[in-house]
Amino acid sequence: MHRLRTLTALRPLLASSAQSNGARAIIGECVAQIPAPSVEVAQLSALRSIAAASTRTFASGPQGSNTPDVSAVEGRQNSSNGASTSQPVDEEQPEADWMEDWAKLIDKGDVVGQAELLQNMFGEEPEPIGPPLHELLNYNRKEEERAKRRMFELQKQEQLRQSRVQVVDEFGRSYGTGKRKTSIARVWLQDGTGEIVINGKRLNDYFALFERRSDVLAPLLTTNTLGLFDVRATVKGGGNTGQAQALRHGISKALQLYDPQLRPPLKAEGLLTRDSRIVERKKPGKAKARKSFQWVKR
């Protein structure tokens, strides 16, 4: 509705070159009232193009068969004020039909028709103001918000990364607690020759299976620090698998506290994440957590 009121207000202003600035002011107000970007981006781009036209273009008037005769309108105004004119003025001048056509094109959303009408009016395409029309049409507010959130998260992670410092005790050791299933491991790590002692025993003596030893050495192999640190650990609860993976978790946490630069490779391999899977408890009336007894009809 505000578009029709604006176009009606433009009609007497466009008829006089002296009031072209008023027309441009009304156009600027109309542009400010339209939210951008929205379903009316076509109207917004077209109104911006009209506002970019020079005062000379408004003074000369549109070039076409539907263009009102500006000089005749000025002569009619002078005659009404009592001024003498050398040529008779025709009282019935054609209306500015291009304004009604413009309103119809806006209601239809015909961008091509609006561009053609502007081309016929001004003789040349006005210099566009703001982003191109295809960018406005392809604008996605949700995608922009997601991009802003991603950028904010990246900046936050960068700040956290810069704030991380080495954490060691008075003996130069870093400490980490690792957990897996029902096993809990306490790990102390410091510079050394690669010796690993678990509950007072060496690694090869404590774990007989090669797979369990590989679990314990996984953080050191991932960060290429095997043989550079001595590890002292105590572990309790659970079985061999739970204890080995609890040691792996504790060594990973101790490494990233000793040297924050080792955190990215450990994080990428998932070694800093606590595996929360545990055995589900047995239920009453069930053979195990979910297993049922054999069904007997009688």
PDB file of N, CA and C in Angstrom, residues 113-203:
ATOM      1  N   GLY A 113      10.845  -6.689 -16.694  1.00  0.00           N
ATOM      2  CA  GLY A 113      10.012  -5.575 -17.145  1.00  0.00           C
ATOM      3  C   GLY A 113      10.409  -4.265 -16.500  1.00  0.00           C
ATOM      4  N   GLN A 114      10.777  -4.308 -15.230  1.00  0.00           N
ATOM      5  CA  GLN A 114      11.223  -3.086 -14.562  1.00  0.00           C
ATOM      6  C   GLN A 114      12.504  -2.560 -15.180  1.00  0.00           C
ATOM      7  N   ALA A 115      13.438  -3.474 -15.517  1.00  0.00           N
ATOM      8  CA  ALA A 115      14.683  -3.036 -16.141  1.00  0.00           C
ATOM      9  C   ALA A 115      14.415  -2.406 -17.510  1.00  0.00           C
ATOM     10  N   GLU A 116      13.526  -3.014 -18.303  1.00  0.00           N
ATOM     11  CA  GLU A 116      13.202  -2.453 -19.617  1.00  0.00           C
ATOM     12  C   GLU A 116      12.542  -1.084 -19.491  1.00  0.00           C
ATOM     13  N   LEU A 117      11.651  -0.948 -18.490  1.00  0.00           N
ATOM     14  CA  LEU A 117      10.998   0.346 -18.308  1.00  0.00           C
ATOM     15  C   LEU A 117      12.004   1.426 -17.931  1.00  0.00           C
ATOM     16  N   LEU A 118      12.961   1.094 -17.069  1.00  0.00           N
ATOM     17  CA  LEU A 118      14.008   2.050 -16.715  1.00  0.00           C
ATOM     18  C   LEU A 118      14.865   2.412 -17.913  1.00  0.00           C
ATOM     19  N   GLN A 119      15.151   1.409 -18.779  1.00  0.00           N
ATOM     20  CA  GLN A 119      15.945   1.668 -19.972  1.00  0.00           C
ATOM     21  C   GLN A 119      15.226   2.632 -20.906  1.00  0.00           C
ATOM     22  N   ASN A 120      13.917   2.441 -21.070  1.00  0.00           N
ATOM     23  CA  ASN A 120      13.147   3.333 -21.947  1.00  0.00           C
ATOM     24  C   ASN A 120      13.005   4.731 -21.345  1.00  0.00           C
ATOM     25  N   MET A 121      12.941   4.823 -20.022  1.00  0.00           N
ATOM     26  CA  MET A 121      12.741   6.123 -19.373  1.00  0.00           C
ATOM     27  C   MET A 121      13.987   6.996 -19.432  1.00  0.00           C
ATOM     28  N   PHE A 122      15.132   6.423 -19.069  1.00  0.00           N
ATOM     29  CA  PHE A 122      16.333   7.226 -18.906  1.00  0.00           C
ATOM     30  C   PHE A 122      17.304   7.113 -20.072  1.00  0.00           C
ATOM     31  N   GLY A 123      17.024   6.248 -21.045  1.00  0.00           N
ATOM     32  CA  GLY A 123      17.887   6.139 -22.213  1.00  0.00           C
ATOM     33  C   GLY A 123      19.135   5.323 -21.965  1.00  0.00           C
ATOM     34  N   GLU A 124      19.601   5.246 -20.740  1.00  0.00           N
ATOM     35  CA  GLU A 124      20.773   4.461 -20.389  1.00  0.00           C
ATOM     36  C   GLU A 124      20.553   3.889 -18.995  1.00  0.00           C
ATOM     37  N   GLU A 125      21.204   2.788 -18.724  1.00  0.00           N
ATOM     38  CA  GLU A 125      21.013   2.115 -17.443  1.00  0.00           C
ATOM     39  C   GLU A 125      21.680   2.932 -16.335  1.00  0.00           C
ATOM     40  N   PRO A 126      20.926   3.317 -15.291  1.00  0.00           N
ATOM     41  CA  PRO A 126      21.540   4.100 -14.200  1.00  0.00           C
ATOM     42  C   PRO A 126      22.586   3.274 -13.458  1.00  0.00           C
ATOM     43  N   GLU A 127      23.512   3.981 -12.869  1.00  0.00           N
ATOM     44  CA  GLU A 127      24.557   3.297 -12.106  1.00  0.00           C
ATOM     45  C   GLU A 127      23.944   2.670 -10.857  1.00  0.00           C
ATOM     46  N   PRO A 128      24.101   1.356 -10.654  1.00  0.00           N
ATOM     47  CA  PRO A 128      23.463   0.693  -9.510  1.00  0.00           C
ATOM     48  C   PRO A 128      24.094   1.135  -8.204  1.00  0.00           C
ATOM     49  N   ILE A 129      23.297   1.092  -7.140  1.00  0.00           N
ATOM     50  CA  ILE A 129      23.737   1.426  -5.803  1.00  0.00           C
ATOM     51  C   ILE A 129      23.603   0.176  -4.943  1.00  0.00           C
ATOM     52  N   GLY A 130      24.629  -0.178  -4.209  1.00  0.00           N
ATOM     53  CA  GLY A 130      24.569  -1.338  -3.347  1.00  0.00           C
ATOM     54  C   GLY A 130      24.987  -2.607  -4.077  1.00  0.00           C
ATOM     55  N   PRO A 131      24.716  -3.780  -3.484  1.00  0.00           N
ATOM     56  CA  PRO A 131      25.132  -5.051  -4.094  1.00  0.00           C
ATOM     57  C   PRO A 131      24.342  -5.347  -5.349  1.00  0.00           C
ATOM     58  N   PRO A 132      24.871  -6.212  -6.231  1.00  0.00           N
ATOM     59  CA  PRO A 132      24.129  -6.576  -7.446  1.00  0.00           C
ATOM     60  C   PRO A 132      22.813  -7.257  -7.109  1.00  0.00           C
ATOM     61  N   LEU A 133      21.899  -7.249  -8.085  1.00  0.00           N
ATOM     62  CA  LEU A 133      20.567  -7.802  -7.861  1.00  0.00           C
ATOM     63  C   LEU A 133      20.617  -9.305  -7.627  1.00  0.00           C
ATOM     64  N   HIS A 134      21.505 -10.033  -8.341  1.00  0.00           N
ATOM     65  CA  HIS A 134      21.544 -11.488  -8.164  1.00  0.00           C
ATOM     66  C   HIS A 134      22.011 -11.868  -6.761  1.00  0.00           C
ATOM     67  N   GLU A 135      22.855 -11.017  -6.156  1.00  0.00           N
ATOM     68  CA  GLU A 135      23.263 -11.301  -4.777  1.00  0.00           C
ATOM     69  C   GLU A 135      22.100 -11.089  -3.818  1.00  0.00           C
ATOM     70  N   LEU A 136      21.284 -10.067  -4.051  1.00  0.00           N
ATOM     71  CA  LEU A 136      20.125  -9.844  -3.200  1.00  0.00           C
ATOM     72  C   LEU A 136      19.105 -10.958  -3.337  1.00  0.00           C
ATOM     73  N   LEU A 137      18.905 -11.440  -4.572  1.00  0.00           N
ATOM     74  CA  LEU A 137      17.932 -12.512  -4.786  1.00  0.00           C
ATOM     75  C   LEU A 137      18.386 -13.815  -4.174  1.00  0.00           C
ATOM     76  N   ASN A 138      19.699 -14.076  -4.163  1.00  0.00           N
ATOM     77  CA  ASN A 138      20.237 -15.326  -3.620  1.00  0.00           C
ATOM     78  C   ASN A 138      20.611 -15.208  -2.153  1.00  0.00           C
ATOM     79  N   TYR A 139      20.227 -14.130  -1.505  1.00  0.00           N
ATOM     80  CA  TYR A 139      20.602 -13.913  -0.100  1.00  0.00           C
ATOM     81  C   TYR A 139      19.867 -14.900   0.786  1.00  0.00           C
ATOM     82  N   ASN A 140      20.597 -15.476   1.741  1.00  0.00           N
ATOM     83  CA  ASN A 140      20.027 -16.427   2.691  1.00  0.00           C
ATOM     84  C   ASN A 140      20.429 -15.981   4.097  1.00  0.00           C
ATOM     85  N   ARG A 141      19.460 -15.490   4.847  1.00  0.00           N
ATOM     86  CA  ARG A 141      19.753 -14.963   6.177  1.00  0.00           C
ATOM     87  C   ARG A 141      20.232 -16.068   7.119  1.00  0.00           C
ATOM     88  N   LYS A 142      19.632 -17.261   7.044  1.00  0.00           N
ATOM     89  CA  LYS A 142      20.027 -18.345   7.935  1.00  0.00           C
ATOM     90  C   LYS A 142      21.467 -18.781   7.665  1.00  0.00           C
ATOM     91  N   GLU A 143      21.845 -18.832   6.390  1.00  0.00           N
ATOM     92  CA  GLU A 143      23.212 -19.211   6.061  1.00  0.00           C
ATOM     93  C   GLU A 143      24.210 -18.179   6.586  1.00  0.00           C
ATOM     94  N   GLU A 144      23.847 -16.905   6.496  1.00  0.00           N
ATOM     95  CA  GLU A 144      24.733 -15.863   7.017  1.00  0.00           C
ATOM     96  C   GLU A 144      24.877 -15.987   8.535  1.00  0.00           C
ATOM     97  N   GLU A 145      23.770 -16.299   9.225  1.00  0.00           N
ATOM     98  CA  GLU A 145      23.850 -16.461  10.678  1.00  0.00           C
ATOM     99  C   GLU A 145      24.713 -17.659  11.043  1.00  0.00           C
ATOM    100  N   ARG A 146      24.588 -18.754  10.282  1.00  0.00           N
ATOM    101  CA  ARG A 146      25.430 -19.922  10.551  1.00  0.00           C
ATOM    102  C   ARG A 146      26.898 -19.596  10.327  1.00  0.00           C
ATOM    103  N   ALA A 147      27.192 -18.835   9.290  1.00  0.00           N
ATOM    104  CA  ALA A 147      28.583 -18.456   9.037  1.00  0.00           C
ATOM    105  C   ALA A 147      29.127 -17.580  10.167  1.00  0.00           C
ATOM    106  N   LYS A 148      28.294 -16.685  10.696  1.00  0.00           N
ATOM    107  CA  LYS A 148      28.736 -15.850  11.810  1.00  0.00           C
ATOM    108  C   LYS A 148      29.011 -16.692  13.054  1.00  0.00           C
ATOM    109  N   ARG A 149      28.143 -17.695  13.300  1.00  0.00           N
ATOM    110  CA  ARG A 149      28.365 -18.558  14.456  1.00  0.00           C
ATOM    111  C   ARG A 149      29.638 -19.374  14.301  1.00  0.00           C
ATOM    112  N   ARG A 150      29.888 -19.874  13.080  1.00  0.00           N
ATOM    113  CA  ARG A 150      31.123 -20.625  12.845  1.00  0.00           C
ATOM    114  C   ARG A 150      32.345 -19.742  13.073  1.00  0.00           C
ATOM    115  N   MET A 151      32.294 -18.519  12.579  1.00  0.00           N
ATOM    116  CA  MET A 151      33.417 -17.613  12.786  1.00  0.00           C
ATOM    117  C   MET A 151      33.619 -17.307  14.265  1.00  0.00           C
ATOM    118  N   PHE A 152      32.511 -17.139  15.001  1.00  0.00           N
ATOM    119  CA  PHE A 152      32.620 -16.878  16.436  1.00  0.00           C
ATOM    120  C   PHE A 152      33.236 -18.070  17.160  1.00  0.00           C
ATOM    121  N   GLU A 153      32.844 -19.293  16.802  1.00  0.00           N
ATOM    122  CA  GLU A 153      33.398 -20.480  17.445  1.00  0.00           C
ATOM    123  C   GLU A 153      34.887 -20.626  17.130  1.00  0.00           C
ATOM    124  N   LEU A 154      35.268 -20.328  15.896  1.00  0.00           N
ATOM    125  CA  LEU A 154      36.689 -20.411  15.547  1.00  0.00           C
ATOM    126  C   LEU A 154      37.510 -19.397  16.345  1.00  0.00           C
ATOM    127  N   GLN A 155      36.992 -18.189  16.486  1.00  0.00           N
ATOM    128  CA  GLN A 155      37.700 -17.187  17.278  1.00  0.00           C
ATOM    129  C   GLN A 155      37.792 -17.597  18.744  1.00  0.00           C
ATOM    130  N   LYS A 156      36.722 -18.201  19.271  1.00  0.00           N
ATOM    131  CA  LYS A 156      36.738 -18.649  20.655  1.00  0.00           C
ATOM    132  C   LYS A 156      37.747 -19.770  20.860  1.00  0.00           C
ATOM    133  N   GLN A 157      37.797 -20.719  19.913  1.00  0.00           N
ATOM    134  CA  GLN A 157      38.768 -21.799  20.021  1.00  0.00           C
ATOM    135  C   GLN A 157      40.203 -21.279  19.921  1.00  0.00           C
ATOM    136  N   GLU A 158      40.407 -20.277  19.076  1.00  0.00           N
ATOM    137  CA  GLU A 158      41.748 -19.704  18.959  1.00  0.00           C
ATOM    138  C   GLU A 158      42.163 -19.023  20.261  1.00  0.00           C
ATOM    139  N   GLN A 159      41.235 -18.331  20.908  1.00  0.00           N
ATOM    140  CA  GLN A 159      41.542 -17.703  22.183  1.00  0.00           C
ATOM    141  C   GLN A 159      41.868 -18.753  23.250  1.00  0.00           C
ATOM    142  N   LEU A 160      41.104 -19.864  23.260  1.00  0.00           N
ATOM    143  CA  LEU A 160      41.385 -20.931  24.217  1.00  0.00           C
ATOM    144  C   LEU A 160      42.748 -21.564  23.952  1.00  0.00           C
ATOM    145  N   ARG A 161      43.079 -21.719  22.671  1.00  0.00           N
ATOM    146  CA  ARG A 161      44.364 -22.331  22.333  1.00  0.00           C
ATOM    147  C   ARG A 161      45.518 -21.448  22.808  1.00  0.00           C
ATOM    148  N   GLN A 162      45.383 -20.152  22.637  1.00  0.00           N
ATOM    149  CA  GLN A 162      46.444 -19.254  23.074  1.00  0.00           C
ATOM    150  C   GLN A 162      46.539 -19.158  24.590  1.00  0.00           C
ATOM    151  N   SER A 163      45.435 -19.436  25.285  1.00  0.00           N
ATOM    152  CA  SER A 163      45.449 -19.333  26.748  1.00  0.00           C
ATOM    153  C   SER A 163      46.004 -20.587  27.417  1.00  0.00           C
ATOM    154  N   ARG A 164      46.173 -21.676  26.680  1.00  0.00           N
ATOM    155  CA  ARG A 164      46.686 -22.909  27.276  1.00  0.00           C
ATOM    156  C   ARG A 164      48.198 -22.785  27.496  1.00  0.00           C
ATOM    157  N   VAL A 165      48.622 -23.176  28.695  1.00  0.00           N
ATOM    158  CA  VAL A 165      50.038 -23.128  29.058  1.00  0.00           C
ATOM    159  C   VAL A 165      50.421 -24.463  29.675  1.00  0.00           C
ATOM    160  N   GLN A 166      51.708 -24.667  29.831  1.00  0.00           N
ATOM    161  CA  GLN A 166      52.201 -25.901  30.431  1.00  0.00           C
ATOM    162  C   GLN A 166      51.837 -25.955  31.915  1.00  0.00           C
ATOM    163  N   VAL A 167      51.376 -27.145  32.346  1.00  0.00           N
ATOM    164  CA  VAL A 167      50.989 -27.346  33.742  1.00  0.00           C
ATOM    165  C   VAL A 167      51.810 -28.507  34.294  1.00  0.00           C
ATOM    166  N   VAL A 168      52.758 -28.207  35.192  1.00  0.00           N
ATOM    167  CA  VAL A 168      53.604 -29.223  35.821  1.00  0.00           C
ATOM    168  C   VAL A 168      53.707 -28.918  37.308  1.00  0.00           C
ATOM    169  N   ASP A 169      54.101 -29.945  38.077  1.00  0.00           N
ATOM    170  CA  ASP A 169      54.269 -29.759  39.518  1.00  0.00           C
ATOM    171  C   ASP A 169      55.701 -29.335  39.831  1.00  0.00           C
ATOM    172  N   GLU A 170      56.049 -29.342  41.124  1.00  0.00           N
ATOM    173  CA  GLU A 170      57.384 -28.893  41.510  1.00  0.00           C
ATOM    174  C   GLU A 170      58.477 -29.837  41.047  1.00  0.00           C
ATOM    175  N   PHE A 171      58.116 -31.066  40.660  1.00  0.00           N
ATOM    176  CA  PHE A 171      59.102 -32.027  40.166  1.00  0.00           C
ATOM    177  C   PHE A 171      59.178 -32.056  38.637  1.00  0.00           C
ATOM    178  N   GLY A 172      58.448 -31.168  37.978  1.00  0.00           N
ATOM    179  CA  GLY A 172      58.452 -31.130  36.522  1.00  0.00           C
ATOM    180  C   GLY A 172      57.588 -32.205  35.891  1.00  0.00           C
ATOM    181  N   ARG A 173      56.600 -32.711  36.647  1.00  0.00           N
ATOM    182  CA  ARG A 173      55.735 -33.760  36.134  1.00  0.00           C
ATOM    183  C   ARG A 173      54.345 -33.197  35.834  1.00  0.00           C
ATOM    184  N   SER A 174      53.743 -33.715  34.774  1.00  0.00           N
ATOM    185  CA  SER A 174      52.347 -33.402  34.478  1.00  0.00           C
ATOM    186  C   SER A 174      51.493 -34.607  34.854  1.00  0.00           C
ATOM    187  N   TYR A 175      50.275 -34.322  35.311  1.00  0.00           N
ATOM    188  CA  TYR A 175      49.412 -35.380  35.844  1.00  0.00           C
ATOM    189  C   TYR A 175      48.132 -35.460  35.034  1.00  0.00           C
ATOM    190  N   GLY A 176      47.664 -36.697  34.813  1.00  0.00           N
ATOM    191  CA  GLY A 176      46.408 -36.918  34.118  1.00  0.00           C
ATOM    192  C   GLY A 176      45.694 -38.127  34.679  1.00  0.00           C
ATOM    193  N   THR A 177      44.377 -38.020  34.772  1.00  0.00           N
ATOM    194  CA  THR A 177      43.541 -39.131  35.231  1.00  0.00           C
ATOM    195  C   THR A 177      42.787 -39.689  34.041  1.00  0.00           C
ATOM    196  N   GLY A 178      42.899 -41.008  33.853  1.00  0.00           N
ATOM    197  CA  GLY A 178      42.212 -41.668  32.751  1.00  0.00           C
ATOM    198  C   GLY A 178      41.203 -42.675  33.259  1.00  0.00           C
ATOM    199  N   LYS A 179      40.089 -42.790  32.532  1.00  0.00           N
ATOM    200  CA  LYS A 179      39.027 -43.717  32.927  1.00  0.00           C
ATOM    201  C   LYS A 179      38.511 -44.475  31.708  1.00  0.00           C
ATOM    202  N   ARG A 180      38.148 -45.747  31.954  1.00  0.00           N
ATOM    203  CA  ARG A 180      37.528 -46.574  30.922  1.00  0.00           C
ATOM    204  C   ARG A 180      36.807 -47.718  31.613  1.00  0.00           C
ATOM    205  N   LYS A 181      35.525 -47.890  31.281  1.00  0.00           N
ATOM    206  CA  LYS A 181      34.672 -48.871  31.954  1.00  0.00           C
ATOM    207  C   LYS A 181      34.716 -48.616  33.462  1.00  0.00           C
ATOM    208  N   THR A 182      35.177 -49.578  34.252  1.00  0.00           N
ATOM    209  CA  THR A 182      35.281 -49.380  35.703  1.00  0.00           C
ATOM    210  C   THR A 182      36.717 -49.197  36.157  1.00  0.00           C
ATOM    211  N   SER A 183      37.636 -48.969  35.220  1.00  0.00           N
ATOM    212  CA  SER A 183      39.051 -48.802  35.553  1.00  0.00           C
ATOM    213  C   SER A 183      39.384 -47.321  35.681  1.00  0.00           C
ATOM    214  N   ILE A 184      40.258 -47.012  36.633  1.00  0.00           N
ATOM    215  CA  ILE A 184      40.719 -45.639  36.864  1.00  0.00           C
ATOM    216  C   ILE A 184      42.240 -45.664  36.930  1.00  0.00           C
ATOM    217  N   ALA A 185      42.881 -44.836  36.115  1.00  0.00           N
ATOM    218  CA  ALA A 185      44.352 -44.779  36.057  1.00  0.00           C
ATOM    219  C   ALA A 185      44.815 -43.382  36.439  1.00  0.00           C
ATOM    220  N   ARG A 186      45.856 -43.333  37.247  1.00  0.00           N
ATOM    221  CA  ARG A 186      46.510 -42.071  37.620  1.00  0.00           C
ATOM    222  C   ARG A 186      47.902 -42.087  37.013  1.00  0.00           C
ATOM    223  N   VAL A 187      48.211 -41.059  36.191  1.00  0.00           N
ATOM    224  CA  VAL A 187      49.427 -41.062  35.368  1.00  0.00           C
ATOM    225  C   VAL A 187      50.245 -39.815  35.670  1.00  0.00           C
ATOM    226  N   TRP A 188      51.565 -40.008  35.881  1.00  0.00           N
ATOM    227  CA  TRP A 188      52.524 -38.902  36.006  1.00  0.00           C
ATOM    228  C   TRP A 188      53.533 -39.032  34.866  1.00  0.00           C
ATOM    229  N   LEU A 189      53.777 -37.921  34.166  1.00  0.00           N
ATOM    230  CA  LEU A 189      54.627 -37.939  32.973  1.00  0.00           C
ATOM    231  C   LEU A 189      55.691 -36.857  33.108  1.00  0.00           C
ATOM    232  N   GLN A 190      56.933 -37.192  32.774  1.00  0.00           N
ATOM    233  CA  GLN A 190      58.024 -36.231  32.814  1.00  0.00           C
ATOM    234  C   GLN A 190      59.070 -36.617  31.771  1.00  0.00           C
ATOM    235  N   ASP A 191      60.017 -35.690  31.505  1.00  0.00           N
ATOM    236  CA  ASP A 191      61.090 -35.977  30.546  1.00  0.00           C
ATOM    237  C   ASP A 191      61.905 -37.177  31.030  1.00  0.00           C
ATOM    238  N   GLY A 192      62.290 -38.021  30.057  1.00  0.00           N
ATOM    239  CA  GLY A 192      63.060 -39.204  30.425  1.00  0.00           C
ATOM    240  C   GLY A 192      63.504 -39.973  29.200  1.00  0.00           C
ATOM    241  N   THR A 193      63.628 -41.262  29.389  1.00  0.00           N
ATOM    242  CA  THR A 193      64.159 -42.138  28.326  1.00  0.00           C
ATOM    243  C   THR A 193      63.107 -43.082  27.764  1.00  0.00           C
ATOM    244  N   GLY A 194      61.846 -42.914  28.146  1.00  0.00           N
ATOM    245  CA  GLY A 194      60.794 -43.774  27.610  1.00  0.00           C
ATOM    246  C   GLY A 194      60.413 -44.928  28.514  1.00  0.00           C
ATOM    247  N   GLU A 195      60.789 -44.897  29.777  1.00  0.00           N
ATOM    248  CA  GLU A 195      60.457 -45.984  30.711  1.00  0.00           C
ATOM    249  C   GLU A 195      59.004 -45.844  31.169  1.00  0.00           C
ATOM    250  N   ILE A 196      58.260 -46.945  31.152  1.00  0.00           N
ATOM    251  CA  ILE A 196      56.851 -46.959  31.545  1.00  0.00           C
ATOM    252  C   ILE A 196      56.684 -47.987  32.655  1.00  0.00           C
ATOM    253  N   VAL A 197      56.248 -47.532  33.817  1.00  0.00           N
ATOM    254  CA  VAL A 197      56.059 -48.394  34.986  1.00  0.00           C
ATOM    255  C   VAL A 197      54.610 -48.279  35.426  1.00  0.00           C
ATOM    256  N   ILE A 198      53.945 -49.447  35.552  1.00  0.00           N
ATOM    257  CA  ILE A 198      52.528 -49.501  35.926  1.00  0.00           C
ATOM    258  C   ILE A 198      52.398 -50.367  37.172  1.00  0.00           C
ATOM    259  N   ASN A 199      51.923 -49.766  38.253  1.00  0.00           N
ATOM    260  CA  ASN A 199      51.771 -50.471  39.530  1.00  0.00           C
ATOM    261  C   ASN A 199      53.073 -51.179  39.937  1.00  0.00           C
ATOM    262  N   GLY A 200      54.194 -50.525  39.701  1.00  0.00           N
ATOM    263  CA  GLY A 200      55.493 -51.077  40.078  1.00  0.00           C
ATOM    264  C   GLY A 200      56.053 -52.089  39.109  1.00  0.00           C
ATOM    265  N   LYS A 201      55.398 -52.338  37.997  1.00  0.00           N
ATOM    266  CA  LYS A 201      55.872 -53.295  37.001  1.00  0.00           C
ATOM    267  C   LYS A 201      56.092 -52.590  35.666  1.00  0.00           C
ATOM    268  N   ARG A 202      56.993 -53.136  34.872  1.00  0.00           N
ATOM    269  CA  ARG A 202      57.221 -52.591  33.541  1.00  0.00           C
ATOM    270  C   ARG A 202      56.048 -52.963  32.628  1.00  0.00           C
ATOM    271  N   LEU A 203      55.964 -52.211  31.526  1.00  0.00           N
ATOM    272  CA  LEU A 203      54.830 -52.394  30.619  1.00  0.00           C
ATOM    273  C   LEU A 203      54.744 -53.825  30.100  1.00  0.00           C
TER     274      LEU A 203
END
